[in-house]
Short mmCIF file of C-alpha atoms in Angstrom, two decimals:
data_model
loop_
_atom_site.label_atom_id
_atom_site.label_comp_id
_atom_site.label_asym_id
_atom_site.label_seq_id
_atom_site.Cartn_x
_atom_site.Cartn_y
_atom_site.Cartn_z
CA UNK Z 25 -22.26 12.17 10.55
CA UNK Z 26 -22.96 8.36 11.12
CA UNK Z 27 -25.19 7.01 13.23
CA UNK Z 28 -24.22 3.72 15.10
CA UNK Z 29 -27.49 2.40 14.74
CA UNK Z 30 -26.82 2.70 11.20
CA UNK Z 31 -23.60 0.61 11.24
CA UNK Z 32 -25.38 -1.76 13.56
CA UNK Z 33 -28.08 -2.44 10.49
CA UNK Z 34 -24.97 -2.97 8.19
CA UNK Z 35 -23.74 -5.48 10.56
CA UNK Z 36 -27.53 -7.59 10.70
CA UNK Z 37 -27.65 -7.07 6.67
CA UNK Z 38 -24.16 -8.96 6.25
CA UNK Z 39 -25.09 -11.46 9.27
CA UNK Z 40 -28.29 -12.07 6.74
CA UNK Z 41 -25.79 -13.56 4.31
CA UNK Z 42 -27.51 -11.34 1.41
CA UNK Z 43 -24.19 -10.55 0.39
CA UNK Z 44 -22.06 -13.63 -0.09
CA UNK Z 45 -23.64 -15.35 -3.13
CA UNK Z 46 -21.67 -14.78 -6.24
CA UNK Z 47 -24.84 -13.94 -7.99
CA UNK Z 48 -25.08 -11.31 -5.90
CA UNK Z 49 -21.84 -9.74 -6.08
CA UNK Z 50 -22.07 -9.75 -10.01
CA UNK Z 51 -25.21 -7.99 -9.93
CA UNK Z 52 -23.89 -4.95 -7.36
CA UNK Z 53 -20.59 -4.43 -8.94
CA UNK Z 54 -22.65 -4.17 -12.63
CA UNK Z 55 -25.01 -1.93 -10.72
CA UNK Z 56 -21.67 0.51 -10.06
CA UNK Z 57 -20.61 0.59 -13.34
CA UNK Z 58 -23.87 1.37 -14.81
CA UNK Z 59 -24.29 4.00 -12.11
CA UNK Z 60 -20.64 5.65 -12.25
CA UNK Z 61 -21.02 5.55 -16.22
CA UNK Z 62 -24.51 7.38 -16.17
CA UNK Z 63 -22.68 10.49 -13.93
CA UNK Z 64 -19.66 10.57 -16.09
CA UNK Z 65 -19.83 14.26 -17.15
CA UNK Z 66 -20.73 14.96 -14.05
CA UNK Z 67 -17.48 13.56 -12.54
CA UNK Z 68 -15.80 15.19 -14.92
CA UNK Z 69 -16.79 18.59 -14.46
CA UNK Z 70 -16.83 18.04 -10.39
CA UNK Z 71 -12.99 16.94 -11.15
CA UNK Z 72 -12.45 19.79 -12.79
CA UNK Z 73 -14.10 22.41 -10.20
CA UNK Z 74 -12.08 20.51 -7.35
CA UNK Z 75 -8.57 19.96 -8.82
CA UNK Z 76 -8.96 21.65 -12.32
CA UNK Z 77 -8.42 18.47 -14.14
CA UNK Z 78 -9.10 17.65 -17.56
CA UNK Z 79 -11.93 14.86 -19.04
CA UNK Z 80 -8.71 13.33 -20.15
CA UNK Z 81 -6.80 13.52 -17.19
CA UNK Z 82 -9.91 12.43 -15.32
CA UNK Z 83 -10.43 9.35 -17.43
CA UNK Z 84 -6.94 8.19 -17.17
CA UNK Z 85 -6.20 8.44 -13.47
CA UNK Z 86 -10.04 8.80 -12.14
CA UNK Z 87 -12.72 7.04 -13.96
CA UNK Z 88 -10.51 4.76 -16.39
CA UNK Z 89 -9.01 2.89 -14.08
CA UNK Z 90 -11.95 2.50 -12.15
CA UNK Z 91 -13.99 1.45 -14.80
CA UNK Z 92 -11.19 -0.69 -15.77
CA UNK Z 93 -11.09 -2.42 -12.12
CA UNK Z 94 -14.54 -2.90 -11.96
CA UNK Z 95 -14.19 -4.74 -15.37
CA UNK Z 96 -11.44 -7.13 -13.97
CA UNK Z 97 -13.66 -7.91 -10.99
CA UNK Z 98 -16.48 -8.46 -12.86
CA UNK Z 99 -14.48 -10.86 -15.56
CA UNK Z 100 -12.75 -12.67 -12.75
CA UNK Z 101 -14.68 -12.67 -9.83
CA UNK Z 102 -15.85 -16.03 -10.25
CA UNK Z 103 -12.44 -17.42 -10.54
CA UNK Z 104 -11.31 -15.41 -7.57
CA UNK Z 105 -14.03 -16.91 -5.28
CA UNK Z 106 -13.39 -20.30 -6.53
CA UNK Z 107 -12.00 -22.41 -3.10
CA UNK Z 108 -7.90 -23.05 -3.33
CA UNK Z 109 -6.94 -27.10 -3.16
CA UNK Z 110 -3.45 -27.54 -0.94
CA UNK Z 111 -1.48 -30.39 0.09
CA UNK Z 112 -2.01 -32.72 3.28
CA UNK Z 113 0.67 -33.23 4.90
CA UNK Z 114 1.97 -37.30 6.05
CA UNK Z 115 0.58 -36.84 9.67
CA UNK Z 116 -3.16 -35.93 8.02
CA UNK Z 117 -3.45 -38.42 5.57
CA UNK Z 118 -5.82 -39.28 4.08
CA UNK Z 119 -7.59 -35.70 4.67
CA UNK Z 120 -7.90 -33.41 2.01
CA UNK Z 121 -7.48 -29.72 1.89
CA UNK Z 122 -8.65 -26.65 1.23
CA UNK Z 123 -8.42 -22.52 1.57
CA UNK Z 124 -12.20 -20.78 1.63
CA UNK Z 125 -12.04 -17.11 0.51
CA UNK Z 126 -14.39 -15.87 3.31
CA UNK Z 127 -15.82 -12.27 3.34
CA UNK Z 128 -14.67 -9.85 6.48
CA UNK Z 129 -17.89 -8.67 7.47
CA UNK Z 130 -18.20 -4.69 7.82
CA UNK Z 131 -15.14 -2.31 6.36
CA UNK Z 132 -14.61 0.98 6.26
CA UNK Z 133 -13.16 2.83 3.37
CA UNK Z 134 -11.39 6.32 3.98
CA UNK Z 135 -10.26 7.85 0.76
CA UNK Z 136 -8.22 11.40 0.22
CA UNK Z 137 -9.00 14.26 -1.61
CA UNK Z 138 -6.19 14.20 -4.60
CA UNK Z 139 -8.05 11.62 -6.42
CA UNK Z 140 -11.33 11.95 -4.73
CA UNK Z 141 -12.81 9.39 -7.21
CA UNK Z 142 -10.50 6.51 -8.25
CA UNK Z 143 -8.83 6.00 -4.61
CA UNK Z 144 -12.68 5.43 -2.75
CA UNK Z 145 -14.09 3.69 -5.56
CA UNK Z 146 -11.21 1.33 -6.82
CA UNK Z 147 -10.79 -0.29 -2.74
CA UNK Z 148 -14.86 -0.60 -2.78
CA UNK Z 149 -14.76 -2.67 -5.58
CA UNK Z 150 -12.27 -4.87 -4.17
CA UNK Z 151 -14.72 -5.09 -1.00
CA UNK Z 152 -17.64 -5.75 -2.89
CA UNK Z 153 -16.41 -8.83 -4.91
CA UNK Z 154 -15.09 -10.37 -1.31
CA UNK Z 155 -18.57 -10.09 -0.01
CA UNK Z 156 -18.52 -7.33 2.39
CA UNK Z 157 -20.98 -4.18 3.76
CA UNK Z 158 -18.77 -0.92 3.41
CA UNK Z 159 -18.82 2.61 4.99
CA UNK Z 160 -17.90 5.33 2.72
CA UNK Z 161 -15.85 8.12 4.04
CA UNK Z 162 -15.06 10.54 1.29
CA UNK Z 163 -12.61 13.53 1.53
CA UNK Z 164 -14.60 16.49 2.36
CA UNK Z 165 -11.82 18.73 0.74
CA UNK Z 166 -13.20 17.59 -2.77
CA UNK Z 167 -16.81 18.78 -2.37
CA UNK Z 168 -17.75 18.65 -5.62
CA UNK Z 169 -16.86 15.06 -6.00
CA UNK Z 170 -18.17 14.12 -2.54
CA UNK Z 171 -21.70 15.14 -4.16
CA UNK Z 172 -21.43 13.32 -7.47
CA UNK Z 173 -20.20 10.28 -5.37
CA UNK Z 174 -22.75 10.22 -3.16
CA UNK Z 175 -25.30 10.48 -6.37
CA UNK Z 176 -23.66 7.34 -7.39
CA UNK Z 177 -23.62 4.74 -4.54
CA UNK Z 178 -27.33 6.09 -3.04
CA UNK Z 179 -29.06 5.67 -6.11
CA UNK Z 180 -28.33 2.21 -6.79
CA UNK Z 181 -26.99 1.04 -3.02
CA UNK Z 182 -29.57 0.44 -0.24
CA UNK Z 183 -27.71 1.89 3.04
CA UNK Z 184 -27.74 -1.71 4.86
CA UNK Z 185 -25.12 -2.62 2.00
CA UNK Z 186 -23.22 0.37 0.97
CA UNK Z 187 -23.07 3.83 3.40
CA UNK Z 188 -21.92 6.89 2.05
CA UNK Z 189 -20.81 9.14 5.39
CA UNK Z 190 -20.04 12.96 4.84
CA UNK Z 191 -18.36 15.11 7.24
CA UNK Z 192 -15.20 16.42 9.14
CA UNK Z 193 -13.38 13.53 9.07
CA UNK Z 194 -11.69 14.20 12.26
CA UNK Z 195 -15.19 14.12 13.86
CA UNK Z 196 -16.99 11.74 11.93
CA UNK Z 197 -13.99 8.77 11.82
CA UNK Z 198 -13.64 8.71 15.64
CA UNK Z 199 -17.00 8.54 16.09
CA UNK Z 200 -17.21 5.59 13.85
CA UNK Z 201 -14.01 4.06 15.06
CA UNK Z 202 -14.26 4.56 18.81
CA UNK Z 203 -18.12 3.52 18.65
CA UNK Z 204 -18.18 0.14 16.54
CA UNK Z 205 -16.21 -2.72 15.86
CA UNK Z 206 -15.24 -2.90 11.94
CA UNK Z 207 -13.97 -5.76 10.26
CA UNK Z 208 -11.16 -4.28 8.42
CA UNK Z 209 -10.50 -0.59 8.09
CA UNK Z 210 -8.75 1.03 4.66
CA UNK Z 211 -7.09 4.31 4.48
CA UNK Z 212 -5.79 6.31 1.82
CA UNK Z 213 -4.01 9.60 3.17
CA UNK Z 214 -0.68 11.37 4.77
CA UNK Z 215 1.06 9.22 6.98
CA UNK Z 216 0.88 11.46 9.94
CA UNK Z 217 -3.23 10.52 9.83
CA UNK Z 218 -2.63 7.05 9.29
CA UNK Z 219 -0.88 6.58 12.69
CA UNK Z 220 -3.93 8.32 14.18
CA UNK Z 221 -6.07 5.36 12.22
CA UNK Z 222 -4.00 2.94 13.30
CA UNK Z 223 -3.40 3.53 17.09
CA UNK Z 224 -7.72 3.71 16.82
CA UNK Z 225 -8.02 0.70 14.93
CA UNK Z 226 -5.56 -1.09 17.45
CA UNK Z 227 -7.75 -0.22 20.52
CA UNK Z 228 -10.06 -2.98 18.78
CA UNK Z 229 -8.02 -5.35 17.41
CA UNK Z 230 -9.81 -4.36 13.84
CA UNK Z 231 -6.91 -4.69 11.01
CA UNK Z 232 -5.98 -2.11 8.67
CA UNK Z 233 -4.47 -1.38 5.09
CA UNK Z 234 -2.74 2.08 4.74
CA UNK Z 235 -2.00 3.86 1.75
CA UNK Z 236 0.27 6.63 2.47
CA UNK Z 237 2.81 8.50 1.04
CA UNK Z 238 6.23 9.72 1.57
CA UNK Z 239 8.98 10.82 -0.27
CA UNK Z 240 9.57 8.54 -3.29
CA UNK Z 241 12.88 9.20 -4.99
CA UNK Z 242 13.89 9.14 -9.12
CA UNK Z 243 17.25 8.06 -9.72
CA UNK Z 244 18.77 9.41 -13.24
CA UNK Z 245 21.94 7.60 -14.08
CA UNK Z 246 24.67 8.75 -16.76
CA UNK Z 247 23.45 6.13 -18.96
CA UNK Z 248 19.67 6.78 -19.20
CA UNK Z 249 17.96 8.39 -22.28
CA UNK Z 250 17.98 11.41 -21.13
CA UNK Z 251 15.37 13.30 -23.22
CA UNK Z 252 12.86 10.26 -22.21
CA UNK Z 253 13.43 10.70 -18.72
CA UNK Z 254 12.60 14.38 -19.17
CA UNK Z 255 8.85 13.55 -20.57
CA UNK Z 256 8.16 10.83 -18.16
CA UNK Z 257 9.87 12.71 -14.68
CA UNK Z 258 7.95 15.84 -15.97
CA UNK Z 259 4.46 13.86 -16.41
CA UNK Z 260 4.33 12.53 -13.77
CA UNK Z 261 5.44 15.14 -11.37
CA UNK Z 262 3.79 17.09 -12.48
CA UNK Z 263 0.40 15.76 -13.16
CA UNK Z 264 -2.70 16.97 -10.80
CA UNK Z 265 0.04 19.70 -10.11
CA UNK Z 266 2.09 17.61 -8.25
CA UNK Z 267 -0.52 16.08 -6.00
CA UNK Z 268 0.00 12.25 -6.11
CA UNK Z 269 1.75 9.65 -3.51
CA UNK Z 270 3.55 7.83 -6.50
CA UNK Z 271 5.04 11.13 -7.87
CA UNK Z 272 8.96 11.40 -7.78
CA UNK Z 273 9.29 13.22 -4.66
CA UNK Z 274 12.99 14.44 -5.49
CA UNK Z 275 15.54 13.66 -8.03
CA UNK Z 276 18.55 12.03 -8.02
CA UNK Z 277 20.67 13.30 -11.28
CA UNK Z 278 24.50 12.03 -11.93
CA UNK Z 279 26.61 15.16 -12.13
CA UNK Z 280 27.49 14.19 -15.56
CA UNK Z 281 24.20 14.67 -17.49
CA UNK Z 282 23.01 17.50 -14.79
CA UNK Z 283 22.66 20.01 -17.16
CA UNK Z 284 21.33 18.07 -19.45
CA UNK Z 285 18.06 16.87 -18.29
CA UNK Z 286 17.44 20.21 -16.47
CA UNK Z 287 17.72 21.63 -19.98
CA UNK Z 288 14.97 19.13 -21.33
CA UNK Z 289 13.32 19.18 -18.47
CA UNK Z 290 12.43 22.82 -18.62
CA UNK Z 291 12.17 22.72 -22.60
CA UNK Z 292 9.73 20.01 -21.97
CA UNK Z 293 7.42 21.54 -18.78
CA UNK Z 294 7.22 24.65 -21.83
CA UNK Z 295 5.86 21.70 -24.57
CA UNK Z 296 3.53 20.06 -21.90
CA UNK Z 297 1.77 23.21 -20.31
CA UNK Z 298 3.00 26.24 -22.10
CA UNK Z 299 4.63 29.45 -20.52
CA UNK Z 300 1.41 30.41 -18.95
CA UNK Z 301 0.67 26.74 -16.94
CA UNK Z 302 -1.98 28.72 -14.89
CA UNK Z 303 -4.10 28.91 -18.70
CA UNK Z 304 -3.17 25.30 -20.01
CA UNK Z 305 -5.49 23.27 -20.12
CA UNK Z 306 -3.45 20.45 -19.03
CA UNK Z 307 -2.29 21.36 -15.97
CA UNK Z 308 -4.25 21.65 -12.59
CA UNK Z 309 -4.83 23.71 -9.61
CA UNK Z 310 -3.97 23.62 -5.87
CA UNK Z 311 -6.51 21.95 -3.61
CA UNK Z 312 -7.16 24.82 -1.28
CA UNK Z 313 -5.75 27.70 0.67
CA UNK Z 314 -3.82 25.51 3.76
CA UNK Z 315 -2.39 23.21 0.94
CA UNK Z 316 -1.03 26.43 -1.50
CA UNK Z 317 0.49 27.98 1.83
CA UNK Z 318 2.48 25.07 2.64
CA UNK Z 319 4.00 24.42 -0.76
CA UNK Z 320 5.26 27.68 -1.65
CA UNK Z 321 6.87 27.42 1.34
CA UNK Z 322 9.50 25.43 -0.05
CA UNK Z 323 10.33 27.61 -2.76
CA UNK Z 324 12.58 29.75 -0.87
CA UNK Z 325 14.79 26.61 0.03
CA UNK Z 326 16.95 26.39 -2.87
CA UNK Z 327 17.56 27.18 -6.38
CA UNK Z 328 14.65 28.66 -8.90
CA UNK Z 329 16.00 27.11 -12.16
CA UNK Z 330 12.54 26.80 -13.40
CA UNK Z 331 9.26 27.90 -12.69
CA UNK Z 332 8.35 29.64 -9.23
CA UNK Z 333 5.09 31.82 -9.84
CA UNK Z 334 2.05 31.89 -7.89
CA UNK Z 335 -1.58 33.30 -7.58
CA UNK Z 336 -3.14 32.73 -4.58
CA UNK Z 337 -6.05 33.50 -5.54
CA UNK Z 338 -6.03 31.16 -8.28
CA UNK Z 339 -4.34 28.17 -6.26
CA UNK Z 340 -1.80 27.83 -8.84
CA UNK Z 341 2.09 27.17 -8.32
CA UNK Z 342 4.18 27.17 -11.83
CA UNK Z 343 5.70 24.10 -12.20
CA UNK Z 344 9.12 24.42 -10.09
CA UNK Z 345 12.60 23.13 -10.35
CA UNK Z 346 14.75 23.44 -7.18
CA UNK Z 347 18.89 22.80 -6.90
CA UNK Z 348 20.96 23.66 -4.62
CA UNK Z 349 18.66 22.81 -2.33
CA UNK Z 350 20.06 22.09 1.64
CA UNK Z 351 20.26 18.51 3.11
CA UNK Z 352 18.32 19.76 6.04
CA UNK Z 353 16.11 21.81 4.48
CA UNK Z 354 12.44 21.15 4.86
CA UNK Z 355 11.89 20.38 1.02
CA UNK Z 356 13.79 17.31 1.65
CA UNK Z 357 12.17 15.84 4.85
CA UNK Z 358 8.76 16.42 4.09
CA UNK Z 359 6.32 14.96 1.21
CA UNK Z 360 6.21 17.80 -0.98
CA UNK Z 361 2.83 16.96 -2.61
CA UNK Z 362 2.70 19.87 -4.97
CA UNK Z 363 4.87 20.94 -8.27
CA UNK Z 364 8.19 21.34 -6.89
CA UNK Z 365 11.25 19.33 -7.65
CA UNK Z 366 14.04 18.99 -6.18
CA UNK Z 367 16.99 18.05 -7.83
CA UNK Z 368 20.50 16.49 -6.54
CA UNK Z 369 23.69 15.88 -8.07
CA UNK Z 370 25.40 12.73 -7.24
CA UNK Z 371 28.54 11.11 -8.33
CA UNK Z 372 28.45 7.92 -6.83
CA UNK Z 373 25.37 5.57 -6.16
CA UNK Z 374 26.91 5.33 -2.32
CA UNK Z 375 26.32 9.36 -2.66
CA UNK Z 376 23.11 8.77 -4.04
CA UNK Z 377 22.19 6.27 -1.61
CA UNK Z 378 22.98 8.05 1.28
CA UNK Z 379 20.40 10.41 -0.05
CA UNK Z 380 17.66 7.82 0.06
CA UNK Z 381 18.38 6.20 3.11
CA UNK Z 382 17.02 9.19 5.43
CA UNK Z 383 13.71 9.03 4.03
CA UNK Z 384 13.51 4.55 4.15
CA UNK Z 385 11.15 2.50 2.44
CA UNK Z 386 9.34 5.17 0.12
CA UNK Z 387 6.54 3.79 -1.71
CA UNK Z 388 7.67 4.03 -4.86
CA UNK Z 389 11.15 4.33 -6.52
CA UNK Z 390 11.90 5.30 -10.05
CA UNK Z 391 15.44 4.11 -11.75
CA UNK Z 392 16.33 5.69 -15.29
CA UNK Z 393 19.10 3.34 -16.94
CA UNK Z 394 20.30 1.45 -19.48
CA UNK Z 395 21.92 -0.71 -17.42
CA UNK Z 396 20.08 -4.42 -16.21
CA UNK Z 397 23.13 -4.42 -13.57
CA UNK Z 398 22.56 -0.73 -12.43
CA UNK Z 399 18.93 -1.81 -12.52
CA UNK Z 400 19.40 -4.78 -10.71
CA UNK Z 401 21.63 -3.14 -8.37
CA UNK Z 402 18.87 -0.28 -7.40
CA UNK Z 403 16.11 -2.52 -6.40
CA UNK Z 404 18.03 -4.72 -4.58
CA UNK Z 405 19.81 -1.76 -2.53
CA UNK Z 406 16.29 0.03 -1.64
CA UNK Z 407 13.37 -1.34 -0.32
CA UNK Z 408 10.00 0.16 -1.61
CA UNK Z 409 6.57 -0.33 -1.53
CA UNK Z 410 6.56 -0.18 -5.72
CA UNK Z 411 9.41 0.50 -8.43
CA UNK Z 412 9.11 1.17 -12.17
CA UNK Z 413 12.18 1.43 -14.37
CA UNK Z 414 12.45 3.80 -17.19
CA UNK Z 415 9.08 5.03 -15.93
CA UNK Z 416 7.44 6.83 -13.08
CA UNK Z 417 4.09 6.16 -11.35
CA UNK Z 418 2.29 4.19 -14.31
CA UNK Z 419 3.08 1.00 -11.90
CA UNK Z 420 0.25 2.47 -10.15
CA UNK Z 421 -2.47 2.32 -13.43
CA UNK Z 422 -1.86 -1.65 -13.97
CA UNK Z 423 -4.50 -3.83 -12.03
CA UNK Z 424 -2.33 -6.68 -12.49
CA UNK Z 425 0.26 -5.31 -10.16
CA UNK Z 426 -0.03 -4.96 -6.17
CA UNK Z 427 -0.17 -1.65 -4.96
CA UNK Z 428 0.68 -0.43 -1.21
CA UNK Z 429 3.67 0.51 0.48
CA UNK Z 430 5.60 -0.43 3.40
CA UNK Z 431 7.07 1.03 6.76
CA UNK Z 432 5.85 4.61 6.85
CA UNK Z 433 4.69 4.54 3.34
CA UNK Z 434 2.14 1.80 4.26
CA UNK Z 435 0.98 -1.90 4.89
CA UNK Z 436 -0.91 -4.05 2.81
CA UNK Z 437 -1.75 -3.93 -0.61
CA UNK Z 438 -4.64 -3.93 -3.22
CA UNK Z 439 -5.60 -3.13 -6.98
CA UNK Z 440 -7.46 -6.14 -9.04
CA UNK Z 441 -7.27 -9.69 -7.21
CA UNK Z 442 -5.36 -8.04 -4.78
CA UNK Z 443 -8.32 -5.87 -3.75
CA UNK Z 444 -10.18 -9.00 -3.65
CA UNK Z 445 -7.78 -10.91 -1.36
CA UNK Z 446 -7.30 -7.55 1.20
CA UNK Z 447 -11.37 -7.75 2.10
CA UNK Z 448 -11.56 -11.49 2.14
CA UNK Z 449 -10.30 -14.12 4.99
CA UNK Z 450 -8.53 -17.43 4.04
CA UNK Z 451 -10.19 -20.17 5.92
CA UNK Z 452 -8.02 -23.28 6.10
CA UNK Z 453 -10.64 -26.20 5.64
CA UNK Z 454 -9.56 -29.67 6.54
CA UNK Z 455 -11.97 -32.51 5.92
CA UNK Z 456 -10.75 -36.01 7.30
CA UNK Z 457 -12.91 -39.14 6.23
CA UNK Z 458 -14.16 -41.82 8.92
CA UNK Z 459 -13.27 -45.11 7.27
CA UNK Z 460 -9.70 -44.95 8.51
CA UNK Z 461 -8.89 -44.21 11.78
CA UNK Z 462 -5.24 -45.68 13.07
CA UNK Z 463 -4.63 -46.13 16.45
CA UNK Z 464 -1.73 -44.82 16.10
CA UNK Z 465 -3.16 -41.07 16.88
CA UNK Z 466 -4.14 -42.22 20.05
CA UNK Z 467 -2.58 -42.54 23.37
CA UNK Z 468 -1.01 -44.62 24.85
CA UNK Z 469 1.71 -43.11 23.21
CA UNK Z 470 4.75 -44.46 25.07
CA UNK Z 471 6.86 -46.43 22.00
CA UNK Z 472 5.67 -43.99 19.32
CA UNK Z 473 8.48 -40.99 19.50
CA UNK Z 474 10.46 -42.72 16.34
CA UNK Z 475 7.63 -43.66 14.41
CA UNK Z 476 6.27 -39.64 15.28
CA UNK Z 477 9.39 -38.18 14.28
CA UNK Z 478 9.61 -40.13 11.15
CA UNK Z 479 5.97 -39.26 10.32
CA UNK Z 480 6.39 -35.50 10.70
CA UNK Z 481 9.85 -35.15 9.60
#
């Protein structure tokens, strides 16, 4: 549990200025890497007693691309810091101009428990480089992680800069939240939480960025390559056993190659993680007991085509295909966040559409065609927070690219300068010389309304 004297100390550390000089910055964020690289196996096998993941599956999506951001950072943080020149306008000539990339001051950082690691870690990068103190709030539904985390930021991190708080985050974040004034708050989680963030965070004016979730749909034309579709819906969906935002929350299949995909689909799920998923060593576990309950709760709601075992006791749901599945039907309204697919025929992208349109602005959408005009046509029909065509969810993995959502998948972005730009301010800077000083400015200013409007005009 915090204690607001703590947060205080953060706040007379940052007012020090300790933490703005680029020199500084450099040296932390080389300080992370170092330390995250020294528990590596440890992450690993705390990834794997959490969420049953592999060292592969844990480099990829965990430790890869956090290593991978922090590189970026480190590479371009100088260049990111650098201030912006921008015009003058007529009226302020001869000023000159300029945009100051400021830190915010004090942040908190809430991440979830689905990828415990990369989605704390890869947002407190992005604060470090702007400058800032942070508060740490790991998931506590990832304890093995939490631990190996905390190894990591209190070995190298004096508590003044970087504070790693444990705890029931329904107790612990009000606390924080209702007690001190952040900067900037950043929250990675279900969207029904990140109201409850938001409304807090409102009470004091304190922005936020949310990363949350939704249902993100996969639309499978006639003319896609069918067999490729197959391996990338399948990866992806199922990966961490289906718990990821960015993973195709249902799937939109045109009648005419139906059969066809759910036939490589299933042939494919076999190839990837065997006929005994709960032994492959590719393929993960539930999170807990409240999250296993919930998901096979949807497998009564249409369909088995594929998949549909369980063991409770080992948190594991087979990898599940679902048709005939209602419109109203549960499956279809909520984020499934687990290994169970939906899939809808449609014959007509109004049809398919219509499908969409109940659940709007998902934060991702996935479009499998060979069509630039179908393509075209797809992204400019649905707004999303993120798309990828002929792909699913690897939009997510490129620092390059912004990452966030919008309406009730999120606000605000982040991921490589991105990260940088979400915990920094942009101070406009004007600086106006003495030596000429026209009268003009001044009143009187009866006489002046042409000469004004030609000036601004």
């Amino acid at each position: 549990m915090a204690d607001i004297t703590a947060l205080e100390k953060m706040r007379q550390y940052f007012n020090s200025r300790i933490t703005q000089p680029y020199v500084f910055r450099k040296e932390q964020l080389k300080k992370l890497k170092t330390s995250i690289l020294s528990h590596e196996q440890d992450l690993y096998d705390a990834l794997h007693l959490d969420l049953k993941k592999s060292p592969e599956e844990s480099w990829v999506t965990e430790t890869g691309m956090v290593i991978a951001e922090l590189n970026a950072a480190l590479k371009n943080l100088r260049n990111w810091m650098e201030p912006e020149r921008a015009a003058t306008n007529l009226l302020n000539m001869p000023s000159g101009s300029r945009v100051l990339k400021e830190p915010l001051g004090v942040v908190l950082i809430i991440g979830p428990w689905n990828y415990p690691f990369q989605l704390l870690i890869n947002p407190l990068i992005g604060a470090m480089a702007a400058g800032n103190c942070v508060i740490l709030k790991p998931s506590e539904f990832a304890p093995a992680t939490d631990k190996v985390m905390k190894k990591i930021i209190e070995e190298v991190f004096p508590k003044e800069y970087i504070l790693y708080v444990q705890g029931d985050g329904a107790t612990v974040i009000p606390q924080m939240m209702n007690n001190f004034t952040f900067d900037h708050v950043f929250f990675t989680g279900s969207t029904t939480v990140g109201k409850i963030i938001y409304k807090m965070a409102a009470e004091r004016l304190v922005p936020v960025t949310l990363e949350l979730g939704g249902k993100s749909p996969c639309v499978v034309e006639k003319d896609a390559n069918v067999q490729v579709a197959a391996r990338r819906i399948v990866m992806t969906k199922f990966s961490n056993a289906g718990q990821m935002c960015v993973a195709p929350d249902y799937l939109l299949v045109h009648e005419s190659v139906k059969d066809k995909l759910l036939t490589a689909m299933k042939a494919t799920i076999g190839k990837f993680f065997t006929d005994k998923p709960e032994e492959s060593y590719n393929y993960g576990k539930i999170i807990n007991e409240k999250q296993f309950n919930r998901i096979t709760g949807y497998l009564s709601q249409g369909t088995i085509v594929h998949g549909g075992r369980v063991d409770k006791e080992k948190l594991f749901i087979e990898p599940t295909i679902l048709t005939d599945v209602p419109a109203d039907a549960s499956v279809m309204k909520d984020e499934i966040f687990g290994p169970v697919l939906p899939v809808i025929p449609f014959n007509t992208t109004e049809e398919a559409k219509a499908v969409i349109d109940k659940h709007p602005n998902p934060l991702s959408l996935y479009i499998y065609t060979s069509s630039k005009r179908k393509e075209n046509k797809w992204l400019e029909a649905v707004p999303a927070g993120g798309s990828c065509i002929n792909n699913s969810s690897w939009h997510l993995t490129n620092h390059h690219l912004p990452f966030g959502g919008r309406g009730l998948s999120g606000t605000g972005c982040y991921h490589g300068k991105y990260s940088f730009e979400t915990f920094s301010h942009k101070k406009a800077v004007m600086k106006t010389p003495t030596w000429f000083d026209p009268n003009i400015k001044y009143p009187p200013f009866k006489g002046k309304l042409k000469l004004f409007k030609w000036v601004i005009k």
